[in-house]
Coordinates of N, CA and C in Angstrom, one line a residue:
M1 N 51.4 -28.5 -9.9 CA 52.3 -28.9 -8.7 C 51.7 -29.6 -7.3
G2 N 52.5 -30.1 -6.7 CA 52.1 -31.0 -5.5 C 52.0 -29.8 -4.1
L3 N 51.2 -30.3 -3.3 CA 50.9 -29.7 -2.2 C 52.3 -29.4 -1.4
A4 N 53.1 -30.6 -1.2 CA 54.4 -30.8 -0.7 C 55.4 -29.6 -1.2
E5 N 55.2 -29.5 -2.5 CA 56.2 -28.3 -3.1 C 55.9 -27.0 -2.9
L6 N 54.2 -26.6 -2.8 CA 54.2 -25.5 -2.4 C 54.5 -24.9 -1.0
L7 N 54.5 -25.7 -0.1 CA 55.1 -25.6 1.4 C 56.6 -25.9 1.4
L8 N 57.5 -25.7 0.4 CA 58.9 -25.6 0.5 C 59.5 -24.2 0.5
G9 N 58.7 -23.5 0.1 CA 59.0 -22.1 0.5 C 58.3 -20.8 0.4
G10 N 58.8 -19.8 0.5 CA 57.6 -18.7 0.6 C 57.2 -18.0 -0.5
E11 N 57.7 -18.3 -1.8 CA 57.7 -17.9 -3.2 C 56.1 -18.2 -3.9
H12 N 55.6 -19.1 -3.4 CA 54.1 -19.6 -3.8 C 53.0 -18.8 -3.5
Q13 N 51.9 -18.4 -4.0 CA 50.8 -17.4 -3.6 C 50.0 -18.1 -2.5
V14 N 49.5 -17.3 -1.7 CA 48.6 -17.5 -0.6 C 47.4 -18.5 -1.1
R15 N 46.8 -17.9 -2.0 CA 45.6 -18.6 -2.7 C 45.8 -19.7 -3.1
D16 N 47.1 -20.2 -3.9 CA 47.6 -21.3 -4.5 C 47.6 -22.6 -3.2
I17 N 47.9 -22.2 -2.1 CA 47.9 -23.2 -1.2 C 46.3 -23.3 -0.5
V18 N 45.7 -22.6 -0.3 CA 44.4 -22.5 -0.1 C 43.5 -23.5 -1.1
I19 N 43.8 -23.1 -2.4 CA 43.0 -23.7 -3.6 C 43.4 -25.6 -3.3
R20 N 44.7 -25.8 -3.1 CA 45.1 -27.2 -2.9 C 44.9 -27.9 -1.9
F21 N 44.9 -27.3 -0.6 CA 44.6 -27.5 0.5 C 43.6 -26.4 1.7
P22 N 41.9 -26.6 1.3 CA 41.3 -25.7 1.8 C 41.2 -25.6 3.4
K23 N 41.7 -26.7 3.9 CA 41.6 -26.7 5.3 C 42.7 -25.5 6.0
S24 N 43.5 -25.3 5.1 CA 45.0 -24.1 5.5 C 44.1 -22.7 5.4
S25 N 42.8 -22.6 5.1 CA 42.0 -21.3 5.4 C 41.7 -21.2 6.7
D26 N 41.6 -22.3 7.6 CA 41.5 -21.9 8.9 C 42.4 -21.7 9.4
Y27 N 43.9 -21.9 9.4 CA 45.0 -21.6 9.6 C 45.4 -20.0 9.3
F28 N 45.2 -19.5 8.1 CA 45.3 -18.4 7.7 C 44.4 -17.3 8.5
R29 N 43.0 -17.8 8.4 CA 42.5 -16.9 9.1 C 42.8 -17.0 10.7
S30 N 43.1 -17.6 11.3 CA 43.6 -17.6 12.5 C 44.7 -16.9 13.0
R31 N 45.3 -16.7 11.9 CA 46.9 -15.9 11.6 C 46.7 -14.5 11.2
R32 N 45.3 -14.0 10.9 CA 44.7 -12.6 10.3 C 45.5 -12.5 8.8
I33 N 45.9 -13.6 8.2 CA 46.6 -13.4 6.9 C 45.6 -13.7 5.7
D34 N 45.4 -12.7 4.8 CA 44.2 -12.6 3.9 C 44.7 -13.7 2.9
F35 N 43.6 -14.3 2.6 CA 44.0 -15.6 1.6 C 42.7 -15.5 0.5
C36 N 41.7 -14.5 0.4 CA 41.1 -13.9 -0.5 C 41.5 -13.0 -1.7
C37 N 40.9 -11.7 -0.7 CA 41.1 -10.3 -1.6 C 42.7 -10.1 -1.6
G38 N 43.4 -10.5 -0.6 CA 45.0 -10.2 -0.9 C 45.7 -11.7 -1.0
G39 N 44.9 -12.5 -1.5 CA 45.5 -14.1 -1.9 C 46.4 -14.4 -2.8
N40 N 46.5 -13.4 -3.6 CA 47.4 -13.3 -4.9 C 48.7 -12.6 -4.5
R41 N 49.4 -13.0 -3.5 CA 50.9 -12.6 -3.1 C 51.7 -13.7 -2.5
P42 N 52.9 -13.6 -2.6 CA 53.9 -14.6 -2.0 C 53.1 -14.8 -0.7
L43 N 53.6 -15.9 0.0 CA 53.5 -16.4 1.1 C 54.3 -15.5 2.2
Q44 N 55.7 -15.5 1.6 CA 56.6 -14.6 2.8 C 56.2 -13.4 2.8
E45 N 55.6 -12.9 1.9 CA 55.2 -11.5 2.0 C 54.1 -11.0 2.9
A46 N 52.8 -12.0 2.7 CA 51.8 -12.0 3.8 C 52.5 -12.1 5.3
V47 N 53.0 -13.1 5.3 CA 54.0 -13.6 6.8 C 54.4 -12.6 7.3
E48 N 55.5 -12.1 6.4 CA 56.3 -11.0 7.0 C 55.2 -9.6 7.7
E49 N 54.2 -9.3 6.5 CA 53.3 -8.3 7.1 C 52.7 -8.4 8.5
K50 N 52.6 -9.7 8.9 CA 51.9 -9.9 10.2 C 53.0 -10.4 11.3
G51 N 54.4 -9.8 11.1 CA 55.4 -9.9 11.9 C 55.8 -11.6 12.4
L52 N 55.3 -12.8 11.6 CA 55.5 -13.9 11.7 C 56.7 -14.4 10.7
T53 N 57.4 -15.6 11.3 CA 58.4 -16.1 10.2 C 58.1 -16.9 9.5
L54 N 58.6 -17.3 8.2 CA 58.2 -18.1 7.2 C 58.0 -19.6 7.9
E55 N 59.0 -19.7 8.4 CA 59.4 -21.1 8.5 C 58.5 -21.5 9.5
E56 N 58.2 -20.8 10.6 CA 57.0 -21.1 11.8 C 55.6 -21.3 11.1
V57 N 55.4 -20.3 9.9 CA 54.2 -20.8 9.2 C 54.2 -22.0 8.5
L58 N 55.5 -22.3 7.5 CA 55.6 -23.4 6.8 C 55.5 -24.6 7.8
N59 N 55.9 -24.7 9.0 CA 55.8 -25.9 10.1 C 54.4 -26.1 10.3
D60 N 53.8 -25.0 10.8 CA 52.3 -25.4 11.3 C 51.6 -25.7 10.1
L61 N 51.8 -25.2 8.7 CA 51.1 -26.2 7.6 C 51.4 -27.4 7.1
R62 N 52.7 -27.9 7.3 CA 53.3 -29.0 7.4 C 52.3 -29.9 8.1
Q63 N 52.6 -29.6 9.1 CA 51.8 -30.2 10.3 C 50.2 -30.5 9.9
M64 N 49.6 -29.4 9.8 CA 48.1 -29.8 9.4 C 48.0 -30.2 8.1
V65 N 49.1 -30.9 7.2 CA 48.8 -31.4 6.1 C 48.8 -32.9 6.6
N66 N 49.9 -33.1 7.8 CA 49.9 -34.5 8.2 C 48.9 -35.0 8.9
E67 N 48.0 -34.2 9.2 CA 47.2 -34.5 10.4 C 45.5 -34.7 9.8
H68 N 45.8 -33.9 8.3 CA 44.7 -34.1 7.2 C 45.0 -34.2 6.0
P69 N 45.6 -35.3 5.8 CA 46.1 -35.5 4.7 C 45.6 -35.5 3.3
T70 N 44.2 -35.4 3.3 CA 43.6 -35.2 1.8 C 42.2 -34.5 2.4
A71 N 42.2 -33.7 1.3 CA 40.7 -32.8 1.6 C 39.8 -33.7 1.0
K72 N 38.6 -33.5 1.8 CA 37.0 -34.1 1.3 C 36.7 -33.9 -0.3
E73 N 36.5 -34.7 -0.7 CA 36.3 -34.6 -2.2 C 35.2 -33.7 -2.6
E74 N 34.0 -33.5 -1.7 CA 33.1 -32.6 -2.0 C 33.5 -31.4 -1.6
N75 N 34.6 -30.9 -0.9 CA 35.0 -29.6 -0.8 C 36.0 -29.1 -1.4
D76 N 36.8 -29.9 -2.7 CA 37.5 -29.7 -3.4 C 36.8 -28.8 -5.1
Y77 N 36.8 -27.7 -4.6 CA 35.8 -27.1 -5.6 C 36.5 -26.7 -6.7
T78 N 37.7 -27.2 -6.9 CA 38.8 -26.9 -8.4 C 37.8 -28.1 -9.1
R79 N 37.1 -29.0 -8.6 CA 36.6 -30.0 -9.3 C 35.6 -29.8 -10.0
W80 N 34.8 -28.9 -9.3 CA 33.4 -28.7 -9.7 C 33.4 -28.0 -11.1
N81 N 32.4 -28.3 -11.7 CA 31.9 -27.1 -13.2 C 31.6 -26.0 -12.7
S82 N 31.5 -25.1 -13.5 CA 31.1 -23.9 -12.9 C 29.8 -23.5 -12.6
C83 N 29.2 -24.5 -13.2 CA 27.3 -24.0 -13.0 C 27.1 -24.5 -11.9
D84 N 27.7 -25.7 -11.5 CA 27.6 -26.3 -9.9 C 28.3 -25.4 -8.8
L85 N 29.4 -24.8 -9.0 CA 29.9 -24.0 -8.3 C 29.2 -22.7 -8.2
I86 N 28.7 -22.1 -9.1 CA 27.5 -21.0 -9.0 C 26.7 -21.2 -8.1
A87 N 25.9 -22.4 -8.7 CA 24.8 -22.5 -7.7 C 25.1 -22.8 -6.0
H88 N 25.9 -23.7 -6.1 CA 26.7 -23.6 -4.3 C 26.7 -22.1 -4.0
I89 N 27.6 -21.2 -4.6 CA 27.6 -19.9 -3.9 C 26.2 -19.2 -3.8
V90 N 25.5 -19.2 -4.6 CA 24.2 -18.7 -4.5 C 23.5 -19.3 -3.2
N91 N 23.4 -20.5 -3.4 CA 22.4 -21.3 -2.3 C 22.9 -21.3 -0.9
K92 N 24.3 -21.0 -1.0 CA 25.1 -21.0 0.6 C 25.3 -19.7 0.6
H93 N 26.1 -18.8 0.1 CA 26.6 -17.8 0.7 C 25.7 -16.5 0.3
H94 N 25.0 -16.5 -0.7 CA 24.2 -15.5 -0.9 C 23.2 -15.8 -0.3
A95 N 22.3 -16.9 0.2 CA 21.5 -17.2 0.8 C 21.8 -16.6 2.6
Y96 N 23.0 -17.0 2.8 CA 23.5 -16.5 4.1 C 23.4 -15.3 4.4
L97 N 23.8 -14.6 3.2 CA 23.8 -12.6 3.6 C 22.2 -12.5 3.6
R98 N 21.5 -12.9 2.8 CA 20.2 -12.2 2.6 C 19.4 -12.6 4.0
Q99 N 19.6 -13.9 4.7 CA 19.0 -14.3 6.0 C 19.4 -13.7 7.1
E100 N 21.1 -13.4 7.0 CA 21.5 -13.1 8.4 C 22.1 -11.8 8.2
L101 N 22.1 -10.9 7.1 CA 22.5 -9.5 7.4 C 21.5 -8.9 8.1
P102 N 19.9 -9.0 8.0 CA 19.0 -8.1 8.6 C 19.0 -8.4 10.0
H103 N 19.4 -9.7 10.6 CA 19.5 -10.0 12.0 C 21.0 -9.4 12.5
I104 N 21.6 -9.5 11.8 CA 23.3 -8.9 12.4 C 22.9 -7.4 12.7
E105 N 22.1 -6.8 11.9 CA 21.8 -5.4 11.7 C 21.1 -4.8 12.9
Q106 N 20.0 -5.4 13.4 CA 19.2 -5.5 14.5 C 20.0 -5.3 15.8
N107 N 21.0 -6.3 15.9 CA 22.1 -6.3 17.0 C 23.0 -5.0 17.0
V108 N 23.4 -4.9 15.8 CA 24.1 -3.9 15.9 C 23.5 -2.5 16.2
N109 N 22.4 -2.4 15.5 CA 21.6 -1.1 16.0 C 21.4 -1.1 17.5
K110 N 21.0 -2.4 18.0 CA 20.6 -2.1 19.7 C 21.8 -1.8 20.5
V111 N 22.8 -2.6 20.0 CA 24.2 -2.2 20.9 C 24.7 -0.9 20.9
F112 N 24.4 -0.4 19.6 CA 25.1 1.2 19.5 C 23.9 1.9 20.1
R113 N 22.8 2.0 20.3 CA 21.8 2.6 21.1 C 21.8 2.5 22.5
V114 N 22.2 1.4 23.0 CA 22.3 1.3 24.7 C 23.5 1.6 24.8
H115 N 24.8 1.2 24.0 CA 26.0 1.3 24.5 C 26.8 2.4 24.1
G116 N 26.4 3.0 23.0 CA 27.3 3.8 22.1 C 27.4 5.4 22.5
Q117 N 26.5 6.2 23.5 CA 27.0 7.1 24.3 C 28.1 7.0 24.8
D118 N 28.4 5.8 25.6 CA 29.7 5.5 26.4 C 31.0 5.1 25.7
E119 N 30.5 4.3 24.9 CA 31.7 3.6 23.9 C 31.7 4.1 22.5
A120 N 32.8 5.2 22.4 CA 32.7 5.6 21.0 C 32.8 4.9 19.9
H121 N 33.6 3.7 19.7 CA 34.1 3.2 18.5 C 32.7 2.3 18.3
L122 N 31.6 2.3 18.8 CA 30.4 1.7 18.5 C 29.8 2.5 17.2
A123 N 29.9 3.7 17.3 CA 29.2 4.8 15.8 C 29.8 4.1 15.1
E124 N 31.3 4.1 14.9 CA 31.9 3.7 13.4 C 31.7 2.4 13.1
V125 N 31.6 1.4 14.1 CA 30.9 -0.1 13.8 C 29.6 0.1 13.1
H126 N 28.6 1.0 13.6 CA 27.4 0.9 13.2 C 27.2 1.4 11.9
R127 N 28.3 2.6 11.4 CA 28.4 3.0 10.4 C 28.8 2.3 9.0
L128 N 30.2 1.4 9.6 CA 30.4 0.6 8.6 C 29.8 -0.5 8.5
F129 N 29.1 -1.2 9.3 CA 28.3 -2.4 8.9 C 27.1 -1.9 7.9
G130 N 26.6 -0.7 8.1 CA 25.5 -0.2 7.7 C 25.8 0.1 6.0
Q131 N 27.2 0.2 5.8 CA 27.6 0.4 4.4 C 28.2 -1.0 4.0
L132 N 28.8 -2.0 4.7 CA 29.0 -3.1 4.3 C 27.7 -3.8 3.9
K133 N 26.4 -3.7 4.5 CA 25.2 -4.4 4.5 C 24.8 -4.1 2.7
A134 N 24.7 -2.8 2.9 CA 24.0 -2.2 1.5 C 25.0 -2.8 0.4
E135 N 26.4 -2.8 0.3 CA 27.2 -3.3 -0.5 C 27.2 -4.6 -0.9
L136 N 27.0 -5.5 0.0 CA 26.9 -6.9 -0.1 C 25.5 -7.4 -0.6
L137 N 24.7 -6.7 -0.3 CA 23.5 -7.0 -0.7 C 23.2 -6.7 -2.4
E138 N 23.9 -5.6 -2.7 CA 23.7 -4.9 -4.1 C 24.8 -5.6 -5.0
H139 N 25.7 -6.2 -4.4 CA 26.8 -7.1 -5.0 C 26.1 -8.3 -5.3
T140 N 25.4 -9.3 -4.5 CA 24.9 -10.3 -5.0 C 23.8 -10.3 -5.8
E141 N 23.1 -9.1 -5.8 CA 22.3 -8.9 -6.8 C 22.7 -8.8 -8.3
K142 N 23.7 -7.9 -8.4 CA 24.5 -8.2 -9.3 C 24.9 -9.2 -10.3
E143 N 25.4 -10.0 -9.0 CA 26.2 -11.4 -9.5 C 25.0 -12.2 -10.0
E144 N 23.8 -12.2 -9.6 CA 23.0 -13.3 -9.9 C 22.0 -12.9 -10.9
A145 N 21.9 -11.5 -11.1 CA 21.1 -11.0 -12.5 C 22.2 -10.3 -13.4
E146 N 23.4 -10.3 -13.7 CA 24.0 -9.9 -14.7 C 25.2 -11.0 -15.0
V147 N 26.1 -11.3 -14.1 CA 27.3 -11.9 -14.2 C 27.1 -13.3 -14.2
F148 N 26.3 -13.9 -13.4 CA 26.6 -15.3 -13.0 C 25.6 -16.1 -14.7
P149 N 24.5 -15.1 -15.1 CA 24.0 -15.6 -16.3 C 25.1 -15.6 -17.6
K150 N 25.8 -14.5 -17.6 CA 26.7 -14.5 -18.4 C 27.7 -15.8 -18.4
M151 N 28.0 -16.0 -17.2 CA 29.1 -17.5 -17.0 C 28.3 -18.5 -17.7
V152 N 27.1 -18.4 -17.2 CA 26.7 -19.9 -17.6 C 26.2 -19.8 -19.3
N153 N 26.0 -19.0 -19.5 CA 26.0 -18.7 -21.0 C 27.3 -19.2 -22.0
W154 N 28.6 -18.5 -21.4 CA 29.4 -18.7 -22.0 C 29.8 -20.2 -21.9
E155 N 29.8 -21.0 -20.7 CA 29.8 -22.2 -20.9 C 29.3 -23.3 -21.9
T156 N 28.3 -22.5 -22.4 CA 27.6 -23.5 -23.5 C 27.8 -22.6 -24.7
A157 N 27.6 -21.5 -24.9 CA 27.8 -20.9 -26.3 C 29.2 -20.4 -26.6
R158 N 30.1 -20.3 -25.6 CA 31.4 -19.7 -26.2 C 31.4 -18.6 -27.2
E159 N 30.7 -17.7 -26.5 CA 30.7 -16.4 -27.5 C 31.9 -15.5 -27.1
P160 N 32.5 -15.1 -28.0 CA 33.6 -14.3 -27.5 C 33.1 -12.6 -26.9
E161 N 31.9 -12.4 -27.8 CA 31.5 -10.9 -26.7 C 31.3 -11.0 -25.5
T162 N 30.4 -12.4 -25.0 CA 30.0 -12.8 -23.7 C 31.4 -12.6 -22.7
L163 N 32.4 -13.1 -23.0 CA 33.8 -13.4 -22.5 C 34.2 -11.9 -22.1
V164 N 34.2 -11.1 -23.3 CA 34.7 -9.6 -23.1 C 34.1 -9.1 -21.9
K165 N 32.6 -8.7 -22.0 CA 31.8 -8.7 -20.9 C 31.9 -8.9 -19.7
L166 N 32.4 -10.3 -19.8 CA 32.4 -10.9 -18.4 C 33.9 -10.6 -17.7
Q167 N 34.7 -10.7 -18.5 CA 35.9 -10.1 -17.9 C 36.0 -8.3 -17.2
A168 N 35.0 -7.7 -17.9 CA 34.7 -6.4 -17.3 C 34.4 -6.1 -15.8
S169 N 33.2 -7.1 -16.2 CA 32.3 -7.4 -14.7 C 33.2 -7.9 -13.6
I170 N 33.9 -8.9 -14.2 CA 34.9 -9.4 -12.9 C 35.8 -8.5 -12.2
A171 N 36.4 -7.7 -13.3 CA 37.1 -6.6 -12.5 C 36.4 -5.6 -11.7
E172 N 35.0 -5.4 -11.7 CA 34.2 -4.8 -10.9 C 34.0 -5.5 -9.9
L173 N 33.5 -6.8 -9.9 CA 33.2 -7.5 -8.6 C 34.3 -7.6 -7.7
E174 N 35.4 -7.9 -8.3 CA 37.0 -8.1 -7.8 C 37.3 -6.6 -6.8
A175 N 37.0 -5.5 -7.4 CA 37.1 -4.2 -6.7 C 36.2 -4.3 -5.5
E176 N 34.9 -4.6 -5.6 CA 33.9 -4.6 -4.8 C 34.4 -5.7 -3.8
H177 N 35.2 -6.9 -4.0 CA 35.7 -7.7 -3.0 C 36.5 -6.9 -1.8
D178 N 37.4 -6.3 -2.7 CA 38.4 -5.6 -1.8 C 37.8 -4.3 -1.0
K179 N 36.7 -3.8 -1.3 CA 36.4 -3.0 -0.7 C 35.5 -3.5 0.7
A180 N 34.9 -4.7 0.6 CA 34.0 -5.2 1.4 C 35.0 -6.1 2.6
G181 N 36.3 -6.7 1.9 CA 37.2 -7.2 2.9 C 37.8 -6.2 3.5
S182 N 38.0 -4.6 2.9 CA 38.6 -3.7 3.9 C 37.7 -3.2 5.0
I183 N 36.2 -3.0 4.6 CA 35.4 -2.7 5.6 C 35.3 -3.8 6.8
L184 N 35.6 -5.2 6.7 CA 35.7 -6.1 7.5 C 36.9 -5.9 8.6
K185 N 37.9 -5.4 7.7 CA 39.3 -5.4 8.4 C 38.9 -4.3 9.5
E186 N 38.4 -3.2 8.9 CA 38.3 -2.0 9.9 C 37.4 -2.3 11.1
I187 N 36.3 -3.3 11.0 CA 35.5 -3.8 11.8 C 35.8 -4.5 12.8
R188 N 37.3 -5.2 12.2 CA 37.9 -6.2 13.4 C 38.6 -5.3 14.1
A189 N 39.4 -4.4 13.7 CA 40.2 -3.6 14.5 C 39.5 -2.7 15.5
L190 N 38.3 -2.1 15.3 CA 37.8 -1.4 15.9 C 37.1 -2.2 17.2
T191 N 36.8 -3.4 16.9 CA 36.3 -4.5 18.2 C 37.4 -5.2 18.9
Q192 N 38.8 -4.9 18.5 CA 39.8 -5.5 19.0 C 39.9 -7.0 18.6
D193 N 39.5 -7.4 17.5 CA 39.0 -8.7 17.1 C 38.1 -9.3 17.7
F194 N 37.0 -8.6 17.7 CA 35.6 -9.0 18.1 C 35.4 -9.2 19.4
T195 N 36.3 -8.8 20.5 CA 36.3 -9.2 21.6 C 35.7 -8.2 22.4
P196 N 34.6 -8.8 23.0 CA 33.5 -7.6 23.8 C 34.1 -7.3 25.2
P197 N 33.8 -6.2 25.7 CA 34.6 -5.9 26.8 C 34.0 -6.5 28.0
A198 N 34.6 -6.6 29.0 CA 34.1 -7.3 30.0 C 32.6 -7.1 30.6
H199 N 32.4 -6.0 30.7 CA 31.1 -5.7 30.9 C 29.9 -6.0 30.2
A200 N 30.2 -6.5 28.9 CA 29.2 -6.7 28.0 C 27.8 -7.6 28.1
C201 N 26.8 -7.0 27.9 CA 25.6 -8.0 28.0 C 25.6 -9.1 26.6
T202 N 24.8 -9.9 26.9 CA 24.5 -11.0 26.1 C 24.1 -10.6 24.6
T203 N 24.0 -9.5 24.5 CA 23.4 -8.9 23.1 C 24.6 -8.6 22.3
Y204 N 25.0 -7.7 23.3 CA 26.8 -7.3 22.9 C 27.8 -8.2 22.5
R205 N 27.8 -9.4 23.3 CA 28.4 -10.7 22.7 C 28.0 -11.3 21.4
I206 N 26.7 -11.6 21.5 CA 26.0 -12.0 20.3 C 26.6 -11.4 19.0
T207 N 26.5 -10.0 19.4 CA 26.8 -9.4 18.1 C 28.0 -9.3 17.6
Y208 N 28.9 -9.5 18.5 CA 30.5 -9.6 18.2 C 30.9 -10.8 17.4
S209 N 29.8 -11.9 18.3 CA 30.0 -13.3 17.4 C 29.6 -13.2 15.9
R210 N 28.4 -12.7 15.8 CA 27.6 -12.6 14.4 C 28.6 -12.1 13.7
L211 N 29.4 -10.7 14.0 CA 30.4 -9.9 13.2 C 31.4 -10.9 12.5
E212 N 31.8 -11.5 13.7 CA 32.9 -12.3 13.2 C 32.6 -13.4 12.0
E213 N 31.5 -14.2 12.5 CA 31.0 -15.6 11.7 C 30.8 -14.5 10.1
L214 N 30.2 -13.4 10.0 CA 29.8 -12.8 8.8 C 31.5 -12.4 8.2
E215 N 32.3 -12.0 8.6 CA 33.7 -12.1 8.1 C 34.4 -13.6 7.8
E216 N 34.1 -14.4 8.2 CA 34.5 -15.9 8.0 C 33.9 -16.2 6.6
M217 N 32.5 -16.1 6.9 CA 31.6 -16.6 5.8 C 32.2 -15.7 4.0
T218 N 32.1 -14.3 4.5 CA 32.5 -13.4 3.5 C 33.7 -13.9 2.8
F219 N 34.9 -14.3 3.9 CA 36.1 -14.4 2.9 C 35.9 -15.7 2.3
Q220 N 35.2 -16.8 2.7 CA 35.2 -18.0 2.0 C 34.6 -17.8 0.7
H221 N 33.4 -17.0 0.7 CA 32.6 -16.8 -0.5 C 33.7 -16.0 -1.3
V222 N 34.2 -14.9 -1.1 CA 35.3 -14.4 -1.9 C 36.6 -15.4 -2.4
H223 N 37.0 -16.1 -1.7 CA 37.8 -16.9 -2.1 C 37.1 -18.1 -3.2
L224 N 36.1 -18.6 -3.1 CA 35.8 -19.2 -3.9 C 35.4 -18.5 -5.3
E225 N 35.4 -17.1 -5.3 CA 34.7 -16.5 -6.7 C 36.4 -15.8 -7.0
N226 N 37.4 -15.2 -6.4 CA 38.6 -14.5 -6.7 C 39.5 -15.7 -7.3
N227 N 39.3 -16.6 -6.3 CA 40.6 -17.7 -6.5 C 40.1 -18.9 -7.5
I228 N 39.0 -19.4 -7.3 CA 38.4 -20.2 -8.2 C 37.3 -20.2 -9.5
L229 N 36.6 -19.5 -9.2 CA 35.8 -19.2 -10.3 C 36.1 -18.1 -11.2
F230 N 36.5 -17.0 -11.0 CA 36.7 -15.8 -11.9 C 38.0 -16.3 -12.8
P231 N 39.0 -17.0 -12.0 CA 40.2 -17.2 -13.2 C 39.9 -18.0 -14.1
R232 N 38.6 -18.7 -14.1 CA 38.3 -19.3 -15.3 C 37.7 -18.8 -16.7
Y233 N 37.5 -17.2 -16.5 CA 37.5 -16.6 -17.5 C 38.2 -15.5 -17.7
E234 N 39.5 -15.7 -17.2 CA 40.5 -14.6 -17.9 C 41.0 -14.9 -19.3

């Protein structure tokens, strides 16, 4: 199905639009429309949940298509074989988490320590981030040690037993994605869309910016897995 057909109405799934037109992920993110964990539902349903009109969203997406008529070939991950896609996820997204989470944690801890007594929401942000960090790092370790090797094995050997184990593992990973997405949504709500208060110091502002970047990177990460990689093993 062509992109133009996907944008005729609201019955097609959000994830199908993002897969066909990756640039649309920027738009969905700006409108707070979930395209990764919650991307497997009709566009109309996702739009109405946010209080938007379907025609407004479709018009915006069509305009984006006109301005960006073709996706860059190197970013059309649907064309990548699974081994290359897995390597990209590990080298970009897993590496990002391992490098950045400790630094974000330092910032979150400092802001909570300095401002937490006067701003109660920071205690919850601190708690949620600690939970998110632990779960994301455990998640990436599981993927690299257990799941991704099975995927590579399946690509070469095609053993039915491997596929059965893979499908069970993928169900667990998708549940973990949902949980991480929910935590990030809670953090966004607590921080009022990562908007620091007027009195915020530089560290406070940097912390919110890095949390927002973490959300964006996590959504990209989950999109590649839930919507492109995992369906190959259904």
